[in-house]
Structures are given as C-alpha cells and as structure tokens.
mmCIF file of N, CA and C in Angstrom:
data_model
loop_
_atom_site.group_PDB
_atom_site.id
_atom_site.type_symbol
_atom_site.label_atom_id
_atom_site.label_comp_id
_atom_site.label_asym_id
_atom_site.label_seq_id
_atom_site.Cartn_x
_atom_site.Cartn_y
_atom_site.Cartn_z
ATOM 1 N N UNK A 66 -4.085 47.899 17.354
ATOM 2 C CA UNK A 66 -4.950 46.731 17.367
ATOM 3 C C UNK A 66 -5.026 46.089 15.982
ATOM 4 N N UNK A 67 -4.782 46.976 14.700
ATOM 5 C CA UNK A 67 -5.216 46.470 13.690
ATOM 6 C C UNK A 67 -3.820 45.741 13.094
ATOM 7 N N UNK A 68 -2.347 45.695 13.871
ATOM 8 C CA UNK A 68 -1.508 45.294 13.663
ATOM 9 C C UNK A 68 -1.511 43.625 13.978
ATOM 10 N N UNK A 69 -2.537 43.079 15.437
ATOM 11 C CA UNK A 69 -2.488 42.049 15.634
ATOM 12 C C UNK A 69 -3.223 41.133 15.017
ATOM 13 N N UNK A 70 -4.295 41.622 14.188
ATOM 14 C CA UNK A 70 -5.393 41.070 13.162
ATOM 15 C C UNK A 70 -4.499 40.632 11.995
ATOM 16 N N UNK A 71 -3.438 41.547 11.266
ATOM 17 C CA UNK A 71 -2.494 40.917 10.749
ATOM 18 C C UNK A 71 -1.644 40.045 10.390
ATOM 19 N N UNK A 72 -1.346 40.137 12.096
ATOM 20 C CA UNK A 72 0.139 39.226 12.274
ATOM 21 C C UNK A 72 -1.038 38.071 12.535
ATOM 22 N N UNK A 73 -2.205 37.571 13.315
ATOM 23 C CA UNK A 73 -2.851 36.177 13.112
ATOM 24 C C UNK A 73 -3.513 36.107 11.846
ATOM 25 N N UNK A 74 -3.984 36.936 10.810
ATOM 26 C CA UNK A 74 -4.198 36.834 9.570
ATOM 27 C C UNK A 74 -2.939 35.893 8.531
ATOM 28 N N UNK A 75 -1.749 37.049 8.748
ATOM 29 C CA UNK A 75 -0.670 35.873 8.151
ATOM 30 C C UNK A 75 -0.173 34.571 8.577
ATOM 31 N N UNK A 76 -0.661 34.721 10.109
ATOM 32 C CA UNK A 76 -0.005 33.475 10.788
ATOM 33 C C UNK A 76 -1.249 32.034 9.752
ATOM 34 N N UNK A 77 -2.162 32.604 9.891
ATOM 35 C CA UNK A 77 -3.117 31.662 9.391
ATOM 36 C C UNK A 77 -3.241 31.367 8.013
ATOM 37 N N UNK A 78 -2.906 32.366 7.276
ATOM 38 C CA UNK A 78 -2.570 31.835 5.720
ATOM 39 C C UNK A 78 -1.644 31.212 6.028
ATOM 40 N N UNK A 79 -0.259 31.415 6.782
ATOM 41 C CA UNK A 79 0.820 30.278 6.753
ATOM 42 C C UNK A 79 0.610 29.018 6.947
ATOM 43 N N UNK A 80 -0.210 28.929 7.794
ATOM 44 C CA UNK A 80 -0.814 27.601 8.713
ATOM 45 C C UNK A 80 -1.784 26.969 7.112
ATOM 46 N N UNK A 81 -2.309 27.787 6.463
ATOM 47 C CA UNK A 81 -3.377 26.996 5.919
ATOM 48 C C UNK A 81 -2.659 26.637 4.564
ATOM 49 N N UNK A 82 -1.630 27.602 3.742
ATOM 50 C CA UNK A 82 -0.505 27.025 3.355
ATOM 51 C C UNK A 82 0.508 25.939 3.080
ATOM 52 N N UNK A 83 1.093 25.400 4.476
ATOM 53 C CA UNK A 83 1.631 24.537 5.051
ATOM 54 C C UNK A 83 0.937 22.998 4.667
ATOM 55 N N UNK A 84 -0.867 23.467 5.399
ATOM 56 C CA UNK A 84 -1.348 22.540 5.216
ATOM 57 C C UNK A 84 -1.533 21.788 3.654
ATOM 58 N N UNK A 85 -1.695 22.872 3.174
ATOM 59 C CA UNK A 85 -2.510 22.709 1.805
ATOM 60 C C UNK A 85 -1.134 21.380 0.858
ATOM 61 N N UNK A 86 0.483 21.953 1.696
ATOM 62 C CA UNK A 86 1.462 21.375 1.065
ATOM 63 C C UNK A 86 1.541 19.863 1.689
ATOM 64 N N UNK A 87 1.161 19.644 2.674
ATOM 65 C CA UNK A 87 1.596 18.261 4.000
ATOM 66 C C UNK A 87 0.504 17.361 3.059
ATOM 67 N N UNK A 88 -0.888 18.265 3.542
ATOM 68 C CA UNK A 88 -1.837 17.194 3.175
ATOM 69 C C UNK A 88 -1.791 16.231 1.775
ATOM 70 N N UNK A 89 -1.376 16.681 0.955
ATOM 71 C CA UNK A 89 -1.403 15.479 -0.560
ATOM 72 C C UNK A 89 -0.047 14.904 -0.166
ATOM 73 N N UNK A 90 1.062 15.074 0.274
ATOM 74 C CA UNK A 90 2.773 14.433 0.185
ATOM 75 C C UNK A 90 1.821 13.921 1.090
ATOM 76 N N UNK A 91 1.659 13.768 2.235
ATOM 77 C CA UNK A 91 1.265 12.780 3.568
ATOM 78 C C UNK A 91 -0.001 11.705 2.905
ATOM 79 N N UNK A 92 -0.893 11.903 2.104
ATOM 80 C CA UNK A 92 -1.670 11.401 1.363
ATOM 81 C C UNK A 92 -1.476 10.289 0.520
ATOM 82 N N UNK A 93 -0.104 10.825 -0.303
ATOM 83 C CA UNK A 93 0.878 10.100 -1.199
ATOM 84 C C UNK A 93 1.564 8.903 -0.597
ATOM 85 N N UNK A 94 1.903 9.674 0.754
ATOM 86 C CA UNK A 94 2.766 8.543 1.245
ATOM 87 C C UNK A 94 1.929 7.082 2.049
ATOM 88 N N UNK A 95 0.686 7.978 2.313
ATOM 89 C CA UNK A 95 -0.071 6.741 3.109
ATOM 90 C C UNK A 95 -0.738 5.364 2.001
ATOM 91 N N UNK A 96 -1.244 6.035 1.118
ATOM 92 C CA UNK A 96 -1.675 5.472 -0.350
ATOM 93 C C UNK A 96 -0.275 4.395 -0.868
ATOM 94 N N UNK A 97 1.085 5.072 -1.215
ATOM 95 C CA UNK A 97 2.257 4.038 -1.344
ATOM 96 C C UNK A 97 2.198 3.269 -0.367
ATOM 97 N N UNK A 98 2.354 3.493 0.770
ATOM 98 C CA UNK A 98 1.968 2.204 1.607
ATOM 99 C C UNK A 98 0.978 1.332 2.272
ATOM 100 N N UNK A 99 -0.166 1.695 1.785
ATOM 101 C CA UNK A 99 -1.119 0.293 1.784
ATOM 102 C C UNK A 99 -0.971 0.035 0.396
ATOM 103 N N UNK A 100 -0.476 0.624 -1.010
ATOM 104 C CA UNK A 100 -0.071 -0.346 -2.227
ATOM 105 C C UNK A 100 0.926 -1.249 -2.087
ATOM 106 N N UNK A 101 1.660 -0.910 -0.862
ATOM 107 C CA UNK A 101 2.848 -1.849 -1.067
ATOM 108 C C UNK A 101 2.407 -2.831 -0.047
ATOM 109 N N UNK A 102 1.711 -2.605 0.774
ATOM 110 C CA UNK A 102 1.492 -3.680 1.900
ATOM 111 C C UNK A 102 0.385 -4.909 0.868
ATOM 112 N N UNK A 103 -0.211 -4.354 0.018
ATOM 113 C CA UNK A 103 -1.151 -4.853 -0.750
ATOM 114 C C UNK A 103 -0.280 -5.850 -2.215
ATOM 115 N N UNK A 104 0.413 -5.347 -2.259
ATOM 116 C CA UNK A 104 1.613 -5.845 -3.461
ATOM 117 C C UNK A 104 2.281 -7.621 -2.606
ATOM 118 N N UNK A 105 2.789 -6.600 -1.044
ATOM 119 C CA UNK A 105 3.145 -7.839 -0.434
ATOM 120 C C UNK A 105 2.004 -9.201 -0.236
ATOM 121 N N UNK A 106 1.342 -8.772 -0.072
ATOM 122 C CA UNK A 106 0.033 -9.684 0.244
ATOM 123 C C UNK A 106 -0.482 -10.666 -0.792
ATOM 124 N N UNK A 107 -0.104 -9.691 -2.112
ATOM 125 C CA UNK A 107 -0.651 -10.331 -3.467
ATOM 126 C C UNK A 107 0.536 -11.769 -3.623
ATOM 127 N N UNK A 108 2.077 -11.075 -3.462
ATOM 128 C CA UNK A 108 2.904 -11.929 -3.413
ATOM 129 C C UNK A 108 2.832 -13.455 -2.560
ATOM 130 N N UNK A 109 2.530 -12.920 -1.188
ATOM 131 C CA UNK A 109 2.571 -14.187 -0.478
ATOM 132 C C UNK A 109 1.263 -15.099 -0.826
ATOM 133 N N UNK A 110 0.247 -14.602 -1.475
ATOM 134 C CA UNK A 110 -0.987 -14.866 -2.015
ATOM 135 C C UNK A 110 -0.082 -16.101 -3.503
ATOM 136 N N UNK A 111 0.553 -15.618 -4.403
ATOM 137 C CA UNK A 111 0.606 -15.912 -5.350
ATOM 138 C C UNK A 111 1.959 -17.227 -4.980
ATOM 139 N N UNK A 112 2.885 -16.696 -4.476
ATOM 140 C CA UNK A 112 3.180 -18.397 -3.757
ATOM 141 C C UNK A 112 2.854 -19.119 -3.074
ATOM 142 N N UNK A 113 2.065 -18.707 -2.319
ATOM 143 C CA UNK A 113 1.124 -20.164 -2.006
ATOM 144 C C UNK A 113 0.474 -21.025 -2.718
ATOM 145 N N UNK A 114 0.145 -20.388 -3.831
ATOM 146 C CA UNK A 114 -0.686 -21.142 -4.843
ATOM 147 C C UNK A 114 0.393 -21.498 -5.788
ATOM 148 N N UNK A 115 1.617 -20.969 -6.324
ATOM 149 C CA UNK A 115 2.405 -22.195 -6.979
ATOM 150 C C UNK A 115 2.993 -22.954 -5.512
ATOM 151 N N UNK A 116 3.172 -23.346 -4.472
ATOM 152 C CA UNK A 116 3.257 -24.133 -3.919
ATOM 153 C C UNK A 116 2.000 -25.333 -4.366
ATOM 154 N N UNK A 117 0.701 -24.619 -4.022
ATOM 155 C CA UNK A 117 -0.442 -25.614 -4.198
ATOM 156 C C UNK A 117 -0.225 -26.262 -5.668
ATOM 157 N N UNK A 118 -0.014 -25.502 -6.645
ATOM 158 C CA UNK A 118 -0.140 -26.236 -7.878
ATOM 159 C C UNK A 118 1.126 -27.109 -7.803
ATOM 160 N N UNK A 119 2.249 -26.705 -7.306
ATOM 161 C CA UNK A 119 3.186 -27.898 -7.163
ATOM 162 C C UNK A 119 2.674 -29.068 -6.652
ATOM 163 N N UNK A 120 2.435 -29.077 -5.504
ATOM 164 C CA UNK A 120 1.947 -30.372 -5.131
ATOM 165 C C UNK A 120 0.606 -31.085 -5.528
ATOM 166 N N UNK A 121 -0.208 -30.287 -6.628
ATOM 167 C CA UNK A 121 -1.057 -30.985 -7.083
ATOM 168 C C UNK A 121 -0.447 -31.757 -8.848
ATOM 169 N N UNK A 122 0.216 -30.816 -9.421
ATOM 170 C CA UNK A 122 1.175 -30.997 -10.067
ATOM 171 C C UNK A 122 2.127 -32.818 -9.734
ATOM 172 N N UNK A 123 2.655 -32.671 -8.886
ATOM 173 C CA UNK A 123 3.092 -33.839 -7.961
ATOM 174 C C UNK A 123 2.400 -34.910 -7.891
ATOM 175 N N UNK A 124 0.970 -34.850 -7.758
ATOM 176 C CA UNK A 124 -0.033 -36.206 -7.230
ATOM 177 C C UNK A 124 -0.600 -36.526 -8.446
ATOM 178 N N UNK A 125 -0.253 -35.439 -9.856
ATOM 179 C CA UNK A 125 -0.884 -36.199 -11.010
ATOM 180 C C UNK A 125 0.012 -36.945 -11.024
ATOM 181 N N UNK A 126 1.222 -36.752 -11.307
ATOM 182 C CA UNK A 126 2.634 -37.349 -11.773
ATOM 183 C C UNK A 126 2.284 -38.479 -11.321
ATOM 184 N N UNK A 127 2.294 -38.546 -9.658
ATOM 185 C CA UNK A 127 2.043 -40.310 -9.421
ATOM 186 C C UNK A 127 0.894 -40.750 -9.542
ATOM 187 N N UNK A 128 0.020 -40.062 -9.347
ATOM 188 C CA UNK A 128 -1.401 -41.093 -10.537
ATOM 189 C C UNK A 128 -1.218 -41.884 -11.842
ATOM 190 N N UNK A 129 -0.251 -40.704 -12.578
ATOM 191 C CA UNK A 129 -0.033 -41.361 -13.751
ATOM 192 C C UNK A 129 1.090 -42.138 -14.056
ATOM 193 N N UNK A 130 2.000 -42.248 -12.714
ATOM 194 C CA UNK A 130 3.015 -43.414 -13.104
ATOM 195 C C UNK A 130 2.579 -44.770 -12.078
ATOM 196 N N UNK A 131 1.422 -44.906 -11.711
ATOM 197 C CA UNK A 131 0.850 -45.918 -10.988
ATOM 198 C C UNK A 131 0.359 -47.014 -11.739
ATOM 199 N N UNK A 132 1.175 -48.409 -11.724
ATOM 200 C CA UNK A 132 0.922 -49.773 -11.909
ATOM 201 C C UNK A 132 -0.728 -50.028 -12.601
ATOM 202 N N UNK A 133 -0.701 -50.137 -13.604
ATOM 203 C CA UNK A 133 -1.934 -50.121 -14.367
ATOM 204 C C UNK A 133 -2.327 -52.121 -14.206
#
C-alpha cells in the first residue's frame, strides 16, 4: 500500500513541476501577444493621424495660396 502513496506522490511532484515550467513560458507568451497586438494598434493609431495632419497640412497650404 505504501508503494502506491509513492508512485501518486511522484506522479504529483511531476505534475506540479511541469506546471511550475508551462505556467511563466505560457505567461510570456500571452503577455508578447497582447504587446504586439497593442504595438499594432499604436501603429494603425499613429497613421491615421499623419494621414490627418496631411490633410490638415494640405488646407493650410491652400488657405495660404488663396487670392488675397
């Protein structure tokens, strides 16, 4: 009997082991990807707005070449 207390004793350090290794790499990897989904976001964030400054950019230009 005291052989099977064992073998689920080690089974369970293995198990808690295992975990101890998954949990931060799986952690790591979820964290890299909402930084990168967040990176993308910043990007499409940051050309939109040189789009906007282009075309505001644009409407000084012809303000200031308008028939005085």
């Amino acid at each position: 009997m005291e052989k099977w207390w064992l073998i689920v004793l080690s089974v369970c350090c293995f198990a808690l082991t295992a975990c101890s290794w998954l949990a931060p790499n799986y952690s790591k990897a979820v964290t890299e990807e909402y930084q990168l989904e967040q990176m993308e976001k910043q990007t499409a964030l940051m050309e939109q707005q040189t789009a906007d400054l282009s075309r505001i950019a644009d409407a000084i230009e012809k303000i200031a070449n308008l028939p005085r």
